[in-house]
PDB file of C-alpha atoms in Angstrom:
ATOM      1  CA  MET A  93    -163.430 244.914 141.753  1.00  0.00           C
ATOM      2  CA  LEU A  94    -164.147 241.296 143.217  1.00  0.00           C
ATOM      3  CA  VAL A  95    -165.078 239.617 139.916  1.00  0.00           C
ATOM      4  CA  LEU A  96    -167.149 236.204 139.874  1.00  0.00           C
ATOM      5  CA  LEU A  97    -167.209 233.451 137.212  1.00  0.00           C
ATOM      6  CA  ASN A  98    -169.707 230.553 137.292  1.00  0.00           C
ATOM      7  CA  ASN A  99    -173.420 229.116 138.449  1.00  0.00           C
ATOM      8  CA  PHE A 100    -174.885 229.721 141.640  1.00  0.00           C
ATOM      9  CA  ARG A 101    -176.123 232.512 144.114  1.00  0.00           C
ATOM     10  CA  ILE A 102    -173.396 233.788 146.117  1.00  0.00           C
ATOM     11  CA  ARG A 103    -173.621 236.031 149.126  1.00  0.00           C
ATOM     12  CA  PHE A 104    -171.122 239.110 149.572  1.00  0.00           C
ATOM     13  CA  TYR A 105    -170.321 240.197 153.267  1.00  0.00           C
ATOM     14  CA  ASP A 106    -168.054 243.356 154.197  1.00  0.00           C
ATOM     15  CA  ALA A 107    -166.597 242.314 157.753  1.00  0.00           C
ATOM     16  CA  ALA A 108    -165.849 246.382 158.639  1.00  0.00           C
ATOM     17  CA  LYS A 109    -169.293 246.929 158.126  1.00  0.00           C
ATOM     18  CA  PRO A 110    -171.429 243.836 159.663  1.00  0.00           C
ATOM     19  CA  GLU A 111    -174.205 246.570 159.740  1.00  0.00           C
ATOM     20  CA  GLN A 112    -174.360 246.453 156.551  1.00  0.00           C
ATOM     21  CA  VAL A 113    -177.276 243.810 154.887  1.00  0.00           C
ATOM     22  CA  PRO A 114    -174.977 240.816 152.879  1.00  0.00           C
ATOM     23  CA  ALA A 115    -175.067 241.073 148.820  1.00  0.00           C
ATOM     24  CA  ARG A 116    -177.101 238.595 146.866  1.00  0.00           C
ATOM     25  CA  TYR A 117    -176.361 237.364 143.590  1.00  0.00           C
ATOM     26  CA  THR A 118    -176.905 234.359 141.342  1.00  0.00           C
ATOM     27  CA  VAL A 119    -174.612 234.196 138.608  1.00  0.00           C
ATOM     28  CA  GLY A 120    -175.544 232.388 135.099  1.00  0.00           C
ATOM     29  CA  PRO A 121    -173.391 229.903 133.366  1.00  0.00           C
ATOM     30  CA  ASP A 122    -171.161 231.651 131.085  1.00  0.00           C
ATOM     31  CA  GLN A 123    -171.767 234.741 132.850  1.00  0.00           C
ATOM     32  CA  GLN A 124    -169.460 236.618 135.382  1.00  0.00           C
ATOM     33  CA  LEU A 125    -170.636 239.086 138.075  1.00  0.00           C
ATOM     34  CA  ALA A 126    -168.261 241.800 139.427  1.00  0.00           C
ATOM     35  CA  HIS A 127    -169.068 243.635 142.398  1.00  0.00           C
ATOM     36  CA  LEU A 128    -167.559 246.771 142.855  1.00  0.00           C
ATOM     37  CA  ILE A 129    -165.011 247.150 146.149  1.00  0.00           C
ATOM     38  CA  ASP A 130    -164.716 250.604 148.083  1.00  0.00           C
ATOM     39  CA  GLY A 131    -161.700 251.678 146.417  1.00  0.00           C
ATOM     40  CA  THR A 132    -160.870 254.096 149.137  1.00  0.00           C
ATOM     41  CA  ALA A 133    -160.373 252.266 152.093  1.00  0.00           C
ATOM     42  CA  ALA A 134    -157.171 251.832 152.996  1.00  0.00           C
ATOM     43  CA  LEU A 135    -157.582 247.995 154.288  1.00  0.00           C
ATOM     44  CA  VAL A 136    -160.831 246.058 153.551  1.00  0.00           C
ATOM     45  CA  ASP A 137    -161.732 242.837 154.723  1.00  0.00           C
ATOM     46  CA  LEU A 138    -164.182 240.801 151.674  1.00  0.00           C
ATOM     47  CA  PHE A 139    -166.153 237.621 152.868  1.00  0.00           C
ATOM     48  CA  VAL A 140    -168.053 235.459 150.121  1.00  0.00           C
ATOM     49  CA  LEU A 141    -169.953 232.727 150.643  1.00  0.00           C
ATOM     50  CA  GLY A 142    -171.350 230.242 148.270  1.00  0.00           C
ATOM     51  CA  PRO A 143    -172.085 226.178 147.369  1.00  0.00           C
ATOM     52  CA  ASN A 144    -170.292 223.450 148.055  1.00  0.00           C
ATOM     53  CA  GLY A 145    -167.975 225.276 150.290  1.00  0.00           C
ATOM     54  CA  PHE A 146    -166.694 228.451 148.102  1.00  0.00           C
ATOM     55  CA  HIS A 147    -164.513 231.206 150.400  1.00  0.00           C
ATOM     56  CA  ARG A 148    -163.445 233.985 149.398  1.00  0.00           C
ATOM     57  CA  ARG A 149    -161.939 236.645 151.873  1.00  0.00           C
ATOM     58  CA  LEU A 150    -159.506 239.268 151.222  1.00  0.00           C
ATOM     59  CA  THR A 151    -158.122 241.090 154.464  1.00  0.00           C
ATOM     60  CA  GLY A 152    -155.565 243.349 154.494  1.00  0.00           C
ATOM     61  CA  ARG A 153    -154.817 245.919 150.885  1.00  0.00           C
ATOM     62  CA  SER A 154    -156.578 245.216 148.014  1.00  0.00           C
ATOM     63  CA  ASP A 155    -154.428 246.275 145.240  1.00  0.00           C
ATOM     64  CA  LEU A 156    -151.896 243.831 145.067  1.00  0.00           C
ATOM     65  CA  PHE A 157    -152.236 240.809 143.675  1.00  0.00           C
ATOM     66  CA  SER A 158    -155.529 238.451 142.644  1.00  0.00           C
ATOM     67  CA  VAL A 159    -155.615 234.706 142.162  1.00  0.00           C
ATOM     68  CA  SER A 160    -158.437 232.441 141.639  1.00  0.00           C
ATOM     69  CA  VAL A 161    -158.965 228.682 140.520  1.00  0.00           C
ATOM     70  CA  GLU A 162    -159.424 227.976 136.343  1.00  0.00           C
ATOM     71  CA  VAL A 163    -160.525 224.455 135.101  1.00  0.00           C
ATOM     72  CA  GLY A 164    -158.508 224.264 131.974  1.00  0.00           C
ATOM     73  CA  ALA A 165    -159.915 222.280 128.975  1.00  0.00           C
ATOM     74  CA  ALA A 166    -158.870 218.696 129.740  1.00  0.00           C
ATOM     75  CA  GLY A 167    -160.458 219.117 133.547  1.00  0.00           C
ATOM     76  CA  ALA A 168    -157.040 219.671 134.849  1.00  0.00           C
ATOM     77  CA  SER A 169    -157.201 222.786 138.102  1.00  0.00           C
ATOM     78  CA  PHE A 170    -154.737 226.081 138.762  1.00  0.00           C
ATOM     79  CA  LEU A 171    -154.119 228.879 140.550  1.00  0.00           C
ATOM     80  CA  ARG A 172    -154.851 232.005 138.748  1.00  0.00           C
ATOM     81  CA  PHE A 173    -152.377 234.938 139.781  1.00  0.00           C
ATOM     82  CA  GLU A 174    -152.010 238.462 138.877  1.00  0.00           C
ATOM     83  CA  ASN A 175    -150.077 240.673 140.282  1.00  0.00           C
ATOM     84  CA  LEU A 176    -151.680 244.569 140.050  1.00  0.00           C
ATOM     85  CA  GLY A 177    -148.608 246.594 140.038  1.00  0.00           C
ATOM     86  CA  ASP A 178    -145.538 247.446 138.351  1.00  0.00           C
ATOM     87  CA  GLY A 179    -143.378 245.968 140.813  1.00  0.00           C
ATOM     88  CA  ALA A 180    -141.778 242.764 142.135  1.00  0.00           C
ATOM     89  CA  GLN A 181    -144.472 239.790 144.404  1.00  0.00           C
ATOM     90  CA  VAL A 182    -143.439 237.405 146.423  1.00  0.00           C
ATOM     91  CA  ILE A 183    -146.381 235.601 147.013  1.00  0.00           C
ATOM     92  CA  ALA A 184    -145.746 233.461 150.426  1.00  0.00           C
ATOM     93  CA  MET A 185    -149.097 230.151 149.399  1.00  0.00           C
ATOM     94  CA  THR A 186    -150.279 227.764 152.677  1.00  0.00           C
ATOM     95  CA  ASP A 187    -152.781 224.653 152.463  1.00  0.00           C
ATOM     96  CA  ARG A 188    -155.414 225.542 155.588  1.00  0.00           C
ATOM     97  CA  ALA A 189    -156.923 221.842 155.816  1.00  0.00           C
ATOM     98  CA  TYR A 190    -155.663 218.981 153.179  1.00  0.00           C
ATOM     99  CA  GLY A 191    -151.584 218.902 153.616  1.00  0.00           C
ATOM    100  CA  ALA A 192    -150.153 220.529 150.265  1.00  0.00           C
ATOM    101  CA  ALA A 193    -146.367 221.852 151.399  1.00  0.00           C
ATOM    102  CA  PRO A 194    -146.318 225.433 151.472  1.00  0.00           C
ATOM    103  CA  ALA A 195    -144.906 227.565 148.862  1.00  0.00           C
ATOM    104  CA  THR A 196    -143.791 230.686 147.134  1.00  0.00           C
ATOM    105  CA  VAL A 197    -145.009 232.265 143.768  1.00  0.00           C
ATOM    106  CA  THR A 198    -142.674 235.486 142.580  1.00  0.00           C
ATOM    107  CA  LEU A 199    -144.295 237.554 139.886  1.00  0.00           C
ATOM    108  CA  GLY A 200    -143.057 240.023 138.167  1.00  0.00           C
ATOM    109  CA  GLY A 201    -144.602 243.911 137.302  1.00  0.00           C
ATOM    110  CA  ARG A 202    -147.987 242.464 136.388  1.00  0.00           C
ATOM    111  CA  GLU A 203    -147.073 239.582 135.409  1.00  0.00           C
ATOM    112  CA  VAL A 204    -150.193 236.396 135.317  1.00  0.00           C
ATOM    113  CA  ARG A 205    -149.290 233.461 135.625  1.00  0.00           C
ATOM    114  CA  SER A 206    -151.283 229.685 135.893  1.00  0.00           C
ATOM    115  CA  VAL A 207    -149.476 227.751 138.477  1.00  0.00           C
ATOM    116  CA  ARG A 208    -150.822 223.879 138.025  1.00  0.00           C
ATOM    117  CA  LEU A 209    -152.560 222.596 141.282  1.00  0.00           C
ATOM    118  CA  ASP A 210    -152.937 219.243 142.364  1.00  0.00           C
ATOM    119  CA  LEU A 211    -156.483 218.113 143.779  1.00  0.00           C
ATOM    120  CA  SER A 212    -155.862 214.846 143.550  1.00  0.00           C
ATOM    121  CA  GLY A 213    -155.456 213.933 147.253  1.00  0.00           C
ATOM    122  CA  SER A 214    -158.646 216.041 148.325  1.00  0.00           C
ATOM    123  CA  HIS A 215    -161.179 214.538 145.829  1.00  0.00           C
ATOM    124  CA  GLY A 216    -161.244 218.087 144.101  1.00  0.00           C
ATOM    125  CA  TRP A 217    -161.651 220.059 147.602  1.00  0.00           C
ATOM    126  CA  TYR A 218    -159.128 223.486 148.133  1.00  0.00           C
ATOM    127  CA  ASP A 219    -158.674 226.030 151.356  1.00  0.00           C
ATOM    128  CA  ARG A 220    -155.266 227.967 150.369  1.00  0.00           C
ATOM    129  CA  GLN A 221    -154.681 231.158 152.165  1.00  0.00           C
ATOM    130  CA  PHE A 222    -151.955 233.631 149.928  1.00  0.00           C
ATOM    131  CA  ALA A 223    -150.247 236.776 151.869  1.00  0.00           C
ATOM    132  CA  SER A 224    -147.861 239.477 150.684  1.00  0.00           C
ATOM    133  CA  GLY A 225    -147.260 242.188 151.613  1.00  0.00           C
ATOM    134  CA  GLY A 226    -150.027 243.110 153.999  1.00  0.00           C
ATOM    135  CA  GLN A 227    -152.754 241.182 151.423  1.00  0.00           C
ATOM    136  CA  THR A 228    -154.349 238.474 152.374  1.00  0.00           C
ATOM    137  CA  TRP A 229    -156.639 236.018 149.943  1.00  0.00           C
ATOM    138  CA  ARG A 230    -158.044 232.834 151.452  1.00  0.00           C
ATOM    139  CA  ILE A 231    -160.001 230.569 148.777  1.00  0.00           C
ATOM    140  CA  ALA A 232    -161.709 227.088 149.757  1.00  0.00           C
ATOM    141  CA  GLY A 233    -164.190 225.248 147.848  1.00  0.00           C
ATOM    142  CA  HIS A 234    -164.966 222.607 145.055  1.00  0.00           C
ATOM    143  CA  VAL A 235    -163.930 221.897 141.031  1.00  0.00           C
ATOM    144  CA  GLU A 236    -166.558 220.459 140.107  1.00  0.00           C
ATOM    145  CA  ASP A 237    -165.813 218.504 137.341  1.00  0.00           C
ATOM    146  CA  GLY A 238    -169.442 216.871 136.078  1.00  0.00           C
ATOM    147  CA  LYS A 239    -168.282 213.350 137.629  1.00  0.00           C
ATOM    148  CA  GLY A 240    -169.133 211.329 141.428  1.00  0.00           C
ATOM    149  CA  SER A 241    -167.975 213.545 144.216  1.00  0.00           C
ATOM    150  CA  TYR A 242    -167.351 212.987 148.120  1.00  0.00           C
ATOM    151  CA  SER A 243    -168.129 215.579 150.385  1.00  0.00           C
ATOM    152  CA  ASP A 244    -165.119 217.709 152.151  1.00  0.00           C
ATOM    153  CA  PRO A 245    -162.846 215.462 153.689  1.00  0.00           C
ATOM    154  CA  ALA A 246    -161.162 218.209 155.881  1.00  0.00           C
ATOM    155  CA  ALA A 247    -165.085 219.561 157.042  1.00  0.00           C
ATOM    156  CA  GLY A 248    -165.190 220.355 160.636  1.00  0.00           C
ATOM    157  CA  GLY A 249    -161.373 219.451 160.929  1.00  0.00           C
ATOM    158  CA  ALA A 250    -157.813 221.491 160.499  1.00  0.00           C
ATOM    159  CA  GLY A 251    -159.380 223.845 158.497  1.00  0.00           C
ATOM    160  CA  PRO A 252    -162.787 225.529 159.488  1.00  0.00           C
ATOM    161  CA  LEU A 253    -164.482 228.489 157.542  1.00  0.00           C
ATOM    162  CA  VAL A 254    -164.815 231.621 160.702  1.00  0.00           C
ATOM    163  CA  VAL A 255    -165.381 234.817 160.366  1.00  0.00           C
ATOM    164  CA  ALA A 256    -163.056 236.139 163.123  1.00  0.00           C
TER     165      ALA A 256
END
């Protein structure tokens, strides 16, 4: 299941089934959306697009870990990781556009952890890839804080979002 929390319109594509029309949703303020995915598929290629560069792509396995961006009460941004299995997961994290150093996050079985996400050098924009055990998440977008902002500094740069 893919769960989205926000206030915008999204399009959900199953890139493994290009003949299917994309699902379209509007997620209202303080609401969440759950889109069921085929739990019998060994490998997936799911692609979600929304406004402000919002992009989520899950490829390979879908049963190992989840990752999301959360904003704390003081406006700080965090990556929330959840290990979906009983064994440890070592997740490799790569910045695809803004120059953050590669890192790893090790989670114990069923562990949930939040890690601070410093977006000060990218004006609130992010484009990160996370991989472990044949599962890859790519998440990109902009964290809104109600203040004036900048256009994506990497638009058309090193991290273009392209469906292969």
